Amino acid sequence: MDESEDHQRRLGMGAVGQLLGVPRLTVWWWVKTGKLTATGVDDGQPWWSEDDVYEWALDPRSTRWSGRVPITSWPPMPYNTAFDTTVELPGAVALRWQTRQGPVHLVWPLTNGRRRPHREWAEQLAPRGDGAVVVVSGGFSMRHGPELKALLPALPDRTYKPTWLDLAGVLGQPVPWWPMNLRDKQLLLDWKPSTDTVTAMAVPALDTGALLTMASTYQEGHPAARVLVNLARLAHAQAAGSAEQDVEIVEKANLPDGVLHIAARPLPVPDADDIDSTQRRAGWIDLLARADDLARRCVREGTRWDGGGDLPFSNPQQIEEIESTWAYKWTQRLIPTQRTAAFELLAEAGEQGDALVDPDTDAPVWRSGGNYTAAMPQRLPATAPLAELILDGPVWIRTTDGKVYPAPRDSYYGISWGYGGSGPGALALLVDALLDDINAQAPADINGAPEGLEALLSRKLPNHTVLTRAQLEAARRGEPVIIAVDDVDQDEDEDDE
């Protein structure tokens, strides 16, 4: 026995069966019939190395077992490989090469495609369990380039991570690579090994077709047209910038020449001009009031972009009318309204329910059964100062004229109390702003509130706790605030009006 054999992992019949995913009895039969020859014998027991088992499984003279062998153990085949075709999959496109050992499928998930379990792709591409299936993921390694995840088609629960060097060695040619934002279905389906690097429009995260079509229905200078065109340009510029960044990362990776070929580069898109926030808000208010399907699609895309940062209301919350007196009285003031594009914030298309509106804030409310979903205002239209903060679901604001409003909130951050975290931090910032200006925009931050105010709202106060203006101002000054039992539910039976 030579020195190299001493350092090999020795596999018995059971371990060979586990490696190839077959019963031990099958391996015993292979040995008995002379199909599988042992690497060596130790104390009368045959053993095999992993390399020898995989080499035997890939030998064309034996049964074809390539779907059970990682591509990292396939031999280089520079003269026995040919590109075959492209295959359209749900949410992806696969490139297929035919090799001496079997087909190799390289799967490209599409930019905005609906992702499917990798196992489903493997079953569709290799129903007989042969060959190799490799999926390009979204990560990067400076040593190995874009990350790959492979499945054994005959044993799809087993995955492993090959490199582009492994793949190029098996295929005997540079392997094409597309940045994530350039994985357009038609671009991939049209690819051939003779195709030069193309310059193409990166696929944006938004449906910019809907945005630009809607913009064309307005006069050029209308706020809605300006905001829609601007949002489309922002989405295209972001996609192009992301694709260009991916290309730069790949070019800096330590990959040998002839391993990876950049198949596409992004078409440059200039940065979008900034639009005054008042113009943006005016444009969205016009769109929210429309009832056509195109407007609904645009609102949907706008909220996908930034959660509805320029909308007068966003951040939907569930409200139960039986939760408190404040919630019940709020539901009683709601009035029926037409289902406009604003309700895209609250309900799926075709969902059954009632379209309502809060007349005090103009915020849309969706009622389905006994459940209410309301978009929260980003600022209050109140005409009187803050009188009380009511810790409830949601948090409520009472003004000195007796009116109660859902507490305004930013399109991204939520507000809450009772722990040390972002929710109480955002609520403390909001209270600090409303104490000075009841019409203040809900802050788009979670840090920076007065320490005493944040400490008060981080306390584990029970639901229905009512904090008066005097208590909130004292906390803001850093003075201790005592919460008496009478501060809880104290106004449950009072009239708001």
XYZ file of C-alpha atoms in Angstrom:
497
model
C 0.000 0.000 0.000
C 1.530 3.344 -1.008
C 1.542 6.563 1.051
C -1.288 8.159 -0.933
C -3.619 5.273 -0.075
C -2.987 5.823 3.647
C -4.411 9.349 3.388
C -7.538 8.407 1.406
C -10.898 8.117 3.119
C -11.722 4.444 2.899
C -15.318 3.609 2.091
C -16.913 0.260 2.776
C -19.878 -1.091 0.812
C -22.366 0.754 3.015
C -20.534 4.066 2.643
C -20.335 3.593 -1.147
C -24.098 3.041 -1.144
C -24.634 6.227 0.875
C -22.349 8.181 -1.469
C -24.319 7.119 -4.559
C -27.715 6.945 -2.866
C -28.266 3.199 -3.406
C -28.770 0.262 -0.970
C -25.719 -1.610 0.314
C -27.107 -4.758 -1.335
C -26.822 -3.059 -4.737
C -23.140 -2.315 -4.104
C -22.590 -5.920 -2.977
C -24.121 -7.143 -6.250
C -21.886 -4.821 -8.282
C -18.853 -6.251 -6.510
C -20.014 -9.884 -6.813
C -20.692 -9.536 -10.552
C -17.378 -7.771 -11.172
C -18.885 -4.442 -12.180
C -17.209 -2.562 -9.319
C -13.592 -3.242 -8.451
C -12.266 -2.277 -5.023
C -9.588 0.364 -4.631
C -7.872 -1.866 -2.081
C -8.363 -4.609 0.506
C -7.678 -4.251 4.233
C -7.897 -7.275 6.517
C -9.840 -9.090 3.851
C -12.410 -6.274 3.477
C -12.631 -4.320 0.196
C -12.613 -0.532 0.339
C -12.969 2.304 -2.118
C -11.859 5.918 -2.313
C -14.446 8.580 -3.099
C -12.552 9.538 -6.263
C -12.590 5.951 -7.547
C -16.307 5.550 -6.824
C -17.133 8.717 -8.718
C -14.817 7.774 -11.599
C -16.559 4.419 -11.885
C -20.011 6.073 -11.769
C -19.013 8.380 -14.649
C -17.464 5.652 -16.814
C -19.574 5.361 -20.001
C -18.917 1.618 -20.004
C -20.820 1.243 -16.729
C -24.369 2.273 -15.882
C -24.769 6.042 -16.244
C -24.799 7.562 -12.750
C -23.762 11.127 -13.552
C -26.785 12.613 -11.758
C -25.366 11.259 -8.501
C -21.890 12.739 -8.956
C -21.099 16.399 -8.115
C -19.815 18.323 -11.108
C -16.752 19.098 -8.987
C -15.766 15.450 -9.529
C -16.406 15.408 -13.278
C -13.303 15.302 -15.484
C -12.441 18.253 -17.775
C -13.937 17.672 -21.229
C -12.664 20.375 -23.594
C -13.319 18.375 -26.777
C -16.539 16.566 -25.920
C -18.896 19.421 -25.078
C -21.441 21.267 -27.200
C -23.962 23.940 -26.316
C -27.422 22.500 -26.897
C -30.261 24.938 -26.219
C -32.003 27.209 -23.744
C -34.955 26.033 -21.664
C -37.655 28.335 -20.289
C -38.622 27.554 -16.708
C -41.084 29.135 -14.257
C -39.180 32.227 -13.118
C -35.911 31.228 -14.780
C -34.074 30.283 -17.981
C -31.604 27.396 -18.187
C -28.703 27.019 -20.612
C -27.981 23.392 -21.545
C -24.722 21.843 -22.721
C -24.342 18.242 -23.809
C -21.234 16.519 -22.475
C -19.834 13.028 -22.582
C -21.071 12.476 -19.033
C -24.538 13.907 -19.552
C -26.325 17.270 -19.862
C -25.210 20.256 -17.803
C -27.914 22.804 -17.009
C -26.981 26.283 -15.800
C -30.096 27.949 -14.344
C -30.535 31.733 -14.303
C -33.321 33.030 -12.025
C -34.904 36.004 -13.791
C -34.697 39.522 -12.390
C -38.362 39.853 -11.472
C -39.296 36.213 -11.896
C -41.312 34.347 -9.310
C -38.804 32.140 -7.581
C -39.449 28.412 -7.366
C -37.774 25.745 -5.225
C -34.560 24.677 -6.936
C -35.711 21.073 -6.693
C -38.649 21.828 -9.026
C -36.255 23.207 -11.635
C -34.031 20.121 -11.317
C -36.994 17.772 -11.747
C -38.161 19.627 -14.858
C -34.692 19.766 -16.437
C -33.537 16.252 -15.574
C -36.620 14.025 -15.124
C -34.448 10.897 -15.494
C -32.030 12.130 -12.849
C -28.965 12.392 -15.074
C -26.426 15.147 -15.669
C -25.950 18.250 -13.542
C -28.103 21.213 -12.513
C -26.352 24.368 -11.308
C -28.228 27.513 -10.188
C -26.635 30.972 -10.231
C -27.385 32.695 -6.924
C -27.152 36.394 -6.076
C -24.075 36.382 -3.834
C -20.416 36.988 -4.646
C -17.079 35.645 -3.496
C -13.924 37.621 -4.316
C -12.091 34.323 -4.614
C -14.558 32.300 -6.670
C -16.788 34.947 -8.287
C -20.612 34.817 -8.320
C -21.957 32.102 -6.056
C -23.333 28.878 -7.487
C -25.576 26.270 -5.908
C -25.836 22.834 -7.475
C -28.187 19.895 -6.997
C -27.675 16.228 -7.807
C -30.638 15.503 -10.153
C -30.884 11.900 -8.990
C -30.555 12.957 -5.343
C -32.118 16.465 -5.337
C -32.017 16.840 -1.559
C -28.236 16.960 -1.782
C -26.735 20.327 -2.675
C -23.186 21.576 -3.001
C -21.316 24.684 -4.148
C -19.173 24.368 -7.270
C -17.098 27.254 -8.631
C -16.981 28.857 -12.060
C -13.563 27.242 -12.487
C -15.182 23.821 -11.959
C -17.925 24.661 -14.438
C -15.591 26.061 -17.112
C -13.365 23.012 -16.767
C -16.240 20.609 -17.385
C -17.605 22.657 -20.291
C -14.191 23.381 -21.764
C -15.089 27.009 -22.508
C -15.744 30.333 -20.769
C -19.160 30.374 -19.110
C -21.490 33.341 -19.795
C -22.580 35.482 -16.875
C -25.359 38.084 -16.593
C -25.696 40.652 -13.769
C -28.862 40.151 -11.736
C -30.612 43.185 -13.234
C -29.863 42.047 -16.792
C -31.402 38.592 -16.461
C -34.142 39.335 -18.930
C -35.926 36.257 -20.253
C -35.604 37.107 -23.943
C -31.975 38.130 -23.561
C -31.168 34.715 -22.104
C -33.303 32.763 -24.570
C -31.536 34.447 -27.496
C -28.019 33.671 -26.244
C -25.623 31.471 -28.251
C -21.898 30.822 -27.663
C -21.169 33.061 -30.656
C -23.116 35.992 -29.151
C -20.937 38.978 -28.295
C -21.361 40.931 -25.094
C -24.527 43.000 -25.462
C -25.439 46.357 -23.956
C -29.009 46.211 -22.714
C -31.477 48.066 -20.521
C -31.348 46.751 -16.972
C -34.633 45.370 -15.694
C -36.067 47.760 -13.091
C -37.701 46.662 -9.868
C -40.905 48.470 -10.803
C -43.418 48.148 -13.630
C -42.202 51.319 -15.345
C -44.428 50.581 -18.339
C -47.490 51.296 -16.185
C -45.902 54.465 -14.781
C -44.997 55.890 -18.192
C -48.318 54.922 -19.776
C -50.182 56.662 -16.958
C -47.941 59.730 -17.330
C -48.870 59.971 -21.006
C -52.513 60.576 -20.060
C -51.618 63.885 -18.378
C -50.348 67.168 -19.741
C -46.544 67.207 -19.673
C -46.182 69.647 -16.776
C -48.875 68.112 -14.561
C -47.550 67.060 -11.112
C -48.773 63.483 -11.643
C -46.968 63.211 -14.983
C -43.782 64.606 -13.480
C -43.821 62.287 -10.470
C -44.529 59.189 -12.581
C -41.779 59.896 -15.137
C -39.380 60.729 -12.325
C -40.159 57.472 -10.493
C -39.633 55.470 -13.705
C -36.274 57.139 -14.250
C -35.272 56.484 -10.635
C -36.104 52.790 -11.047
C -34.176 52.488 -14.312
C -31.167 54.377 -12.926
C -31.106 52.185 -9.835
C -31.256 49.001 -11.918
C -28.470 50.196 -14.248
C -26.294 51.253 -11.321
C -26.789 47.936 -9.557
C -25.912 45.974 -12.722
C -22.798 48.072 -13.315
C -21.713 47.504 -9.722
C -22.133 43.742 -10.167
C -19.990 43.850 -13.316
C -17.245 45.747 -11.472
C -17.264 43.198 -8.639
C -16.940 40.302 -11.086
C -14.131 42.012 -12.972
C -12.232 42.434 -9.699
C -12.726 38.800 -8.644
C -9.661 36.585 -8.757
C -10.846 34.381 -11.600
C -8.379 32.999 -14.179
C -8.758 34.114 -17.778
C -11.098 31.997 -19.890
C -13.372 31.028 -16.993
C -16.177 33.589 -17.087
C -17.484 35.719 -19.954
C -19.599 38.815 -19.183
C -22.579 38.315 -21.480
C -24.253 41.697 -20.949
C -23.509 45.193 -19.674
C -26.121 47.774 -18.657
C -27.155 50.693 -20.814
C -26.265 53.837 -18.814
C -29.179 55.830 -17.427
C -28.710 59.396 -16.136
C -29.709 60.180 -12.574
C -33.235 61.466 -12.084
C -33.778 65.121 -11.251
C -35.141 65.911 -7.828
C -38.762 67.055 -7.621
C -40.067 69.329 -4.894
C -41.877 67.328 -2.193
C -44.986 69.487 -2.604
C -45.142 68.608 -6.312
C -44.646 64.919 -5.558
C -47.401 64.926 -2.968
C -49.778 66.797 -5.303
C -49.139 64.265 -8.062
C -49.871 61.289 -5.812
C -53.010 62.899 -4.359
C -54.375 63.174 -7.897
C -53.527 59.524 -8.638
C -54.965 58.241 -5.355
C -58.341 59.777 -6.198
C -58.635 57.983 -9.546
C -60.623 54.764 -9.901
C -59.080 53.306 -13.092
C -56.933 50.172 -13.114
C -53.856 51.962 -14.443
C -53.883 54.378 -11.499
C -54.157 51.431 -9.099
C -51.123 49.815 -10.707
C -49.172 53.046 -10.339
C -50.050 53.372 -6.656
C -48.984 49.767 -6.163
C -45.617 50.470 -7.786
C -45.161 53.662 -5.791
C -45.666 51.867 -2.496
C -43.287 49.104 -3.602
C -40.641 51.758 -4.171
C -40.583 53.490 -0.789
C -43.651 52.379 1.146
C -45.562 55.437 -0.007
C -43.261 58.103 1.365
C -44.916 60.883 -0.669
C -48.477 59.806 0.026
C -50.602 61.679 2.557
C -51.295 58.331 4.253
C -49.606 54.903 4.260
C -48.407 52.221 6.710
C -51.737 50.324 7.027
C -52.817 49.186 10.506
C -55.461 46.761 11.727
C -58.059 48.333 14.010
C -60.718 46.387 15.919
C -63.744 48.396 16.924
C -64.224 46.311 20.054
C -60.677 46.963 21.225
C -61.460 50.251 22.975
C -63.927 53.107 23.166
C -61.622 55.218 21.007
C -61.500 52.594 18.275
C -65.291 52.136 18.396
C -66.006 55.864 18.143
C -63.502 56.161 15.289
C -65.302 53.419 13.313
C -68.622 55.206 13.851
C -67.439 58.316 12.040
C -66.307 56.438 8.912
C -68.395 56.993 5.781
C -68.762 54.890 2.589
C -66.798 56.014 -0.440
C -65.852 54.938 -3.958
C -63.088 52.367 -4.202
C -60.248 54.415 -5.678
C -56.571 53.738 -6.289
C -55.923 54.667 -2.647
C -57.360 51.300 -1.613
C -54.431 49.515 -3.267
C -52.714 50.295 0.040
C -55.226 48.151 1.894
C -56.737 45.359 -0.190
C -55.863 43.034 -3.051
C -57.593 43.507 -6.395
C -60.895 41.633 -6.385
C -60.980 41.309 -2.596
C -64.507 41.698 -1.232
C -65.187 44.389 1.351
C -66.379 47.925 1.966
C -64.481 51.063 0.964
C -64.702 53.695 3.703
C -62.992 56.975 4.454
C -62.121 58.771 7.668
C -63.642 62.229 7.021
C -61.298 63.898 9.520
C -58.081 62.753 7.780
C -59.323 61.619 4.315
C -57.440 58.356 4.916
C -58.934 55.237 3.246
C -60.267 52.401 5.397
C -61.128 48.880 4.242
C -63.727 46.861 6.112
C -63.819 43.122 5.555
C -66.230 41.316 7.835
C -65.735 42.969 11.202
C -62.111 43.880 10.564
C -60.880 47.358 9.647
C -57.622 48.143 7.892
C -56.739 51.823 7.800
C -53.967 53.764 6.126
C -52.332 55.976 8.724
C -52.014 59.718 8.045
C -48.462 61.047 7.845
C -49.605 64.333 9.390
C -52.777 65.474 11.128
C -55.193 68.115 9.783
C -55.988 69.151 13.367
C -56.653 72.795 14.279
C -56.077 72.449 18.044
C -52.970 71.448 20.037
C -52.208 67.988 21.403
C -53.979 67.284 24.693
C -53.392 63.549 25.270
C -51.508 60.565 23.947
C -53.535 57.353 24.211
C -51.542 54.108 24.181
C -53.871 51.744 22.410
C -54.111 49.744 19.200
C -53.334 51.904 17.310
C -51.916 54.819 19.284
C -54.356 57.742 19.337
C -53.943 61.509 19.626
C -56.586 63.637 21.345
C -56.514 67.380 20.720
C -57.768 70.142 23.034
C -60.995 70.486 21.018
C -61.920 66.882 21.908
C -61.154 65.270 18.546
C -59.345 61.912 18.396
C -57.071 60.878 15.527
C -54.965 57.808 14.789
C -51.397 58.898 15.570
C -49.611 59.869 12.346
C -46.654 57.786 11.302
C -43.955 57.644 8.686
C -44.360 55.359 5.670
C -41.611 53.050 6.943
C -41.285 53.125 10.724
C -43.959 51.844 13.064
C -44.711 53.303 16.494
C -45.177 51.432 19.748
C -44.221 51.534 23.409
C -43.131 49.285 26.267
C -39.580 48.287 25.347
C -36.248 49.774 24.342
C -36.283 49.786 20.559
C -37.225 51.463 17.306
C -40.996 51.626 17.942
C -40.776 53.674 21.170
C -37.969 55.724 19.615
C -40.187 56.640 16.646
C -43.147 57.396 18.949
C -41.014 59.637 21.180
C -39.839 61.597 18.133
C -43.447 61.956 16.967
C -44.674 63.195 20.353
C -41.779 65.651 20.569
C -42.783 67.083 17.171
C -46.539 67.174 17.891
C -46.058 68.981 21.181
C -44.589 71.847 19.170
C -46.743 71.549 16.032
C -49.850 69.368 15.829
C -49.573 69.413 12.008
C -45.951 68.203 11.948
C -44.954 65.475 9.509
C -44.340 62.140 11.256
C -40.541 61.850 11.615
C -38.767 59.396 9.334
C -36.358 58.306 12.049
C -36.139 56.377 15.307
C -33.302 58.182 17.099
C -32.825 61.625 18.563
C -35.859 62.148 20.819
C -35.405 63.736 24.259
C -34.114 61.055 26.625
C -36.872 61.523 29.211
C -39.617 61.190 26.592
C -38.099 58.051 25.127
C -37.609 56.585 28.608
C -41.281 57.209 29.435
C -42.506 55.504 26.260
C -40.127 52.579 26.780
C -41.876 51.751 30.047
C -44.236 48.756 30.086
C -47.403 50.797 30.353
C -50.706 48.917 29.936
C -53.044 49.336 26.985
C -55.462 52.267 27.289
C -52.933 54.330 29.266
C -53.634 58.035 28.745
C -50.673 60.416 28.989
C -51.569 64.075 29.349
C -49.783 66.943 27.702
C -48.425 67.985 31.096
C -46.932 64.513 31.647
C -45.400 64.431 28.165
C -43.870 67.883 28.557
C -42.482 66.936 31.963
C -40.880 63.813 30.469
C -39.430 65.898 27.649
C -37.807 68.168 30.258
C -36.312 65.116 31.941
C -38.574 65.253 35.006
C -39.988 62.064 36.596
C -43.504 61.130 35.533
C -45.760 59.116 37.836
C -48.460 57.111 36.063
C -51.424 56.678 38.405
C -54.042 53.973 38.068
C -56.556 56.684 37.222
C -54.520 57.532 34.102
C -55.610 54.207 32.612
C -59.061 54.067 30.983
C -59.866 57.446 32.480
C -61.750 58.672 29.406
C -63.447 55.491 28.336
C -66.893 56.894 29.106
C -66.361 60.508 28.088
C -67.721 62.091 24.952
C -65.105 62.976 22.323
C -67.121 65.714 20.805
